[in-house]
PDB file of C-alpha atoms in Angstrom:
ATOM      1  CA  MET O   1      64.673 156.229-130.913  1.00  0.00           C
ATOM      2  CA  LYS O   2      61.342 157.283-131.734  1.00  0.00           C
ATOM      3  CA  LYS O   3      60.518 160.909-132.484  1.00  0.00           C
ATOM      4  CA  LYS O   4      57.221 162.611-131.153  1.00  0.00           C
ATOM      5  CA  PRO O   5      55.633 164.560-133.953  1.00  0.00           C
ATOM      6  CA  PHE O   6      54.934 168.376-133.355  1.00  0.00           C
ATOM      7  CA  ARG O   7      51.335 169.266-131.963  1.00  0.00           C
ATOM      8  CA  LEU O   8      50.436 172.070-130.369  1.00  0.00           C
ATOM      9  CA  THR O   9      48.605 172.367-126.919  1.00  0.00           C
ATOM     10  CA  PRO O  10      45.190 174.189-126.787  1.00  0.00           C
ATOM     11  CA  TYR O  11      47.031 176.630-124.386  1.00  0.00           C
ATOM     12  CA  GLN O  12      49.893 177.160-127.218  1.00  0.00           C
ATOM     13  CA  VAL O  13      46.909 177.893-129.768  1.00  0.00           C
ATOM     14  CA  GLN O  14      45.446 180.327-127.937  1.00  0.00           C
ATOM     15  CA  PHE O  15      48.614 181.919-127.009  1.00  0.00           C
ATOM     16  CA  LEU O  16      49.312 182.026-130.937  1.00  0.00           C
ATOM     17  CA  LEU O  17      46.013 183.570-131.706  1.00  0.00           C
ATOM     18  CA  VAL O  18      46.634 186.248-129.060  1.00  0.00           C
ATOM     19  CA  VAL O  19      50.166 186.712-130.420  1.00  0.00           C
ATOM     20  CA  GLY O  20      48.969 187.000-134.002  1.00  0.00           C
ATOM     21  CA  PHE O  21      45.979 189.220-133.384  1.00  0.00           C
ATOM     22  CA  VAL O  22      48.143 191.815-131.671  1.00  0.00           C
ATOM     23  CA  THR O  23      50.862 191.655-134.158  1.00  0.00           C
ATOM     24  CA  VAL O  24      48.618 192.199-136.983  1.00  0.00           C
ATOM     25  CA  GLY O  25      46.563 194.968-134.731  1.00  0.00           C
ATOM     26  CA  TYR O  26      49.560 196.974-134.248  1.00  0.00           C
ATOM     27  CA  ALA O  27      50.889 196.630-137.810  1.00  0.00           C
ATOM     28  CA  LEU O  28      47.558 197.910-139.021  1.00  0.00           C
ATOM     29  CA  TYR O  29      47.415 200.842-136.675  1.00  0.00           C
ATOM     30  CA  LEU O  30      51.203 201.679-137.606  1.00  0.00           C
ATOM     31  CA  ARG O  31      50.110 201.511-141.237  1.00  0.00           C
ATOM     32  CA  TYR O  32      46.885 203.449-141.183  1.00  0.00           C
ATOM     33  CA  PHE O  33      47.553 205.885-138.361  1.00  0.00           C
ATOM     34  CA  ALA O  34      51.312 206.537-138.765  1.00  0.00           C
ATOM     35  CA  ILE O  35      52.357 205.655-142.157  1.00  0.00           C
ATOM     36  CA  GLU O  36      49.457 206.409-144.552  1.00  0.00           C
ATOM     37  CA  PHE O  37      47.638 209.217-142.478  1.00  0.00           C
ATOM     38  CA  SER O  38      48.738 212.491-144.271  1.00  0.00           C
ATOM     39  CA  GLN O  39      48.690 214.578-141.275  1.00  0.00           C
ATOM     40  CA  VAL O  40      50.821 212.574-139.136  1.00  0.00           C
ATOM     41  CA  SER O  41      52.972 211.749-142.120  1.00  0.00           C
ATOM     42  CA  LEU O  42      53.610 215.540-142.668  1.00  0.00           C
ATOM     43  CA  ALA O  43      54.270 216.246-139.057  1.00  0.00           C
ATOM     44  CA  CYS O  44      56.931 213.462-138.715  1.00  0.00           C
ATOM     45  CA  ASP O  45      58.670 214.552-142.011  1.00  0.00           C
ATOM     46  CA  ALA O  46      58.666 218.016-140.445  1.00  0.00           C
ATOM     47  CA  GLY O  47      60.606 216.818-137.504  1.00  0.00           C
ATOM     48  CA  LEU O  48      58.176 216.003-134.844  1.00  0.00           C
ATOM     49  CA  GLN O  49      59.941 213.818-132.137  1.00  0.00           C
ATOM     50  CA  THR O  50      57.324 211.444-130.780  1.00  0.00           C
ATOM     51  CA  VAL O  51      57.015 207.739-130.258  1.00  0.00           C
ATOM     52  CA  MET O  52      54.800 207.356-133.341  1.00  0.00           C
ATOM     53  CA  CYS O  53      57.219 209.141-135.352  1.00  0.00           C
ATOM     54  CA  LYS O  54      59.946 207.099-134.360  1.00  0.00           C
ATOM     55  CA  ALA O  55      58.011 203.774-134.788  1.00  0.00           C
ATOM     56  CA  ARG O  56      57.062 204.852-138.306  1.00  0.00           C
ATOM     57  CA  ALA O  57      60.663 205.709-139.202  1.00  0.00           C
ATOM     58  CA  THR O  58      61.492 202.093-137.865  1.00  0.00           C
ATOM     59  CA  ALA O  59      58.858 200.567-139.858  1.00  0.00           C
ATOM     60  CA  THR O  60      59.625 202.462-143.080  1.00  0.00           C
ATOM     61  CA  VAL O  61      63.290 201.590-143.028  1.00  0.00           C
ATOM     62  CA  LEU O  62      62.411 197.912-142.289  1.00  0.00           C
ATOM     63  CA  PHE O  63      59.867 197.499-144.877  1.00  0.00           C
ATOM     64  CA  LYS O  64      61.833 199.279-147.460  1.00  0.00           C
ATOM     65  CA  ASN O  65      64.785 196.861-147.038  1.00  0.00           C
ATOM     66  CA  SER O  66      62.225 193.869-146.921  1.00  0.00           C
ATOM     67  CA  VAL O  67      63.377 192.842-143.405  1.00  0.00           C
ATOM     68  CA  PHE O  68      59.990 191.786-142.181  1.00  0.00           C
ATOM     69  CA  GLY O  69      59.483 189.418-145.452  1.00  0.00           C
ATOM     70  CA  ILE O  70      63.279 188.103-145.086  1.00  0.00           C
ATOM     71  CA  VAL O  71      63.115 187.369-141.278  1.00  0.00           C
ATOM     72  CA  ALA O  72      59.931 185.566-141.640  1.00  0.00           C
ATOM     73  CA  LEU O  73      61.238 183.465-144.348  1.00  0.00           C
ATOM     74  CA  VAL O  74      64.288 182.708-142.602  1.00  0.00           C
ATOM     75  CA  ILE O  75      62.273 181.687-139.323  1.00  0.00           C
ATOM     76  CA  ALA O  76      59.625 179.456-141.320  1.00  0.00           C
ATOM     77  CA  THR O  77      62.719 177.448-142.854  1.00  0.00           C
ATOM     78  CA  LEU O  78      64.258 176.881-139.326  1.00  0.00           C
ATOM     79  CA  ASN O  79      60.506 175.982-138.235  1.00  0.00           C
ATOM     80  CA  LEU O  80      60.146 173.730-141.016  1.00  0.00           C
ATOM     81  CA  MET O  81      63.409 171.836-140.236  1.00  0.00           C
ATOM     82  CA  ARG O  82      62.985 171.634-136.570  1.00  0.00           C
ATOM     83  CA  PRO O  83      59.661 172.886-135.337  1.00  0.00           C
ATOM     84  CA  SER O  84      59.145 174.513-132.164  1.00  0.00           C
ATOM     85  CA  ILE O  85      56.618 176.733-130.632  1.00  0.00           C
ATOM     86  CA  VAL O  86      59.528 179.568-130.231  1.00  0.00           C
ATOM     87  CA  LEU O  87      59.967 179.639-133.884  1.00  0.00           C
ATOM     88  CA  LEU O  88      56.337 179.271-134.693  1.00  0.00           C
ATOM     89  CA  THR O  89      55.829 182.280-132.630  1.00  0.00           C
ATOM     90  CA  LEU O  90      58.365 184.429-134.019  1.00  0.00           C
ATOM     91  CA  GLY O  91      57.355 183.354-137.451  1.00  0.00           C
ATOM     92  CA  VAL O  92      53.659 184.530-136.777  1.00  0.00           C
ATOM     93  CA  ILE O  93      55.001 187.668-135.848  1.00  0.00           C
ATOM     94  CA  ALA O  94      57.596 188.491-138.474  1.00  0.00           C
ATOM     95  CA  ALA O  95      54.665 187.180-141.152  1.00  0.00           C
ATOM     96  CA  GLY O  96      51.983 189.274-139.571  1.00  0.00           C
ATOM     97  CA  LEU O  97      54.042 192.402-139.488  1.00  0.00           C
ATOM     98  CA  GLY O  98      55.445 191.502-143.282  1.00  0.00           C
ATOM     99  CA  ILE O  99      51.851 191.038-144.716  1.00  0.00           C
ATOM    100  CA  VAL O 100      50.496 194.144-143.436  1.00  0.00           C
ATOM    101  CA  LEU O 101      53.642 196.220-143.760  1.00  0.00           C
ATOM    102  CA  TYR O 102      54.419 195.652-147.630  1.00  0.00           C
ATOM    103  CA  ASN O 103      56.397 192.632-147.476  1.00  0.00           C
ATOM    104  CA  ILE O 104      53.750 190.449-148.905  1.00  0.00           C
ATOM    105  CA  VAL O 105      55.420 188.011-151.307  1.00  0.00           C
ATOM    106  CA  LEU O 106      58.054 186.957-148.824  1.00  0.00           C
ATOM    107  CA  ALA O 107      55.602 186.955-145.861  1.00  0.00           C
ATOM    108  CA  GLY O 108      53.358 184.933-147.880  1.00  0.00           C
ATOM    109  CA  ILE O 109      55.759 182.214-148.653  1.00  0.00           C
ATOM    110  CA  ALA O 110      56.910 182.097-144.881  1.00  0.00           C
ATOM    111  CA  ILE O 111      53.025 181.453-143.822  1.00  0.00           C
ATOM    112  CA  GLY O 112      52.903 178.731-146.413  1.00  0.00           C
ATOM    113  CA  LEU O 113      56.128 177.249-144.896  1.00  0.00           C
ATOM    114  CA  LEU O 114      54.866 177.914-141.427  1.00  0.00           C
ATOM    115  CA  ILE O 115      51.848 175.680-142.451  1.00  0.00           C
ATOM    116  CA  LEU O 116      53.602 173.283-144.155  1.00  0.00           C
ATOM    117  CA  GLY O 117      55.575 172.804-140.931  1.00  0.00           C
ATOM    118  CA  PHE O 118      52.646 170.964-139.351  1.00  0.00           C
ATOM    119  CA  ALA O 119      52.714 168.242-142.164  1.00  0.00           C
ATOM    120  CA  ARG O 120      54.413 165.531-140.885  1.00  0.00           C
ATOM    121  CA  PRO O 121      53.849 161.892-141.558  1.00  0.00           C
ATOM    122  CA  ALA O 122      51.264 160.004-139.567  1.00  0.00           C
ATOM    123  CA  PRO O 123      52.408 157.700-136.914  1.00  0.00           C
ATOM    124  CA  ALA O 124      52.252 154.016-137.969  1.00  0.00           C
ATOM    125  CA  THR O 125      49.555 151.869-136.513  1.00  0.00           C
ATOM    126  CA  ALA O 126      50.389 148.434-135.481  1.00  0.00           C
TER     127      ALA O 126
END
């Protein structure tokens, strides 16, 4: 039984680009307009109950416990063992959030593993 190498179609690449840009864009928005912006931080800490404050509280709990980096690392390891577009998409989302939201080391290792997932032996020529 011959195993087919993992290759992305152009549509899958475009989909991953869109998902990556949206994820990193939202993470940048959350970081610079909700977490680090002092007026929003003070209002949320004073008890304001908006969607932005709830997203800020959720993101803060998740990055303090390194959830983004750990999830990205687990998904990237699974993708390295058995690559698929679903795992690659989830890995890009988790690693994008981890890089921007303070889980840089674990998310960076996960990105390296995601890239390494494309390193497969070339098919033998006859």
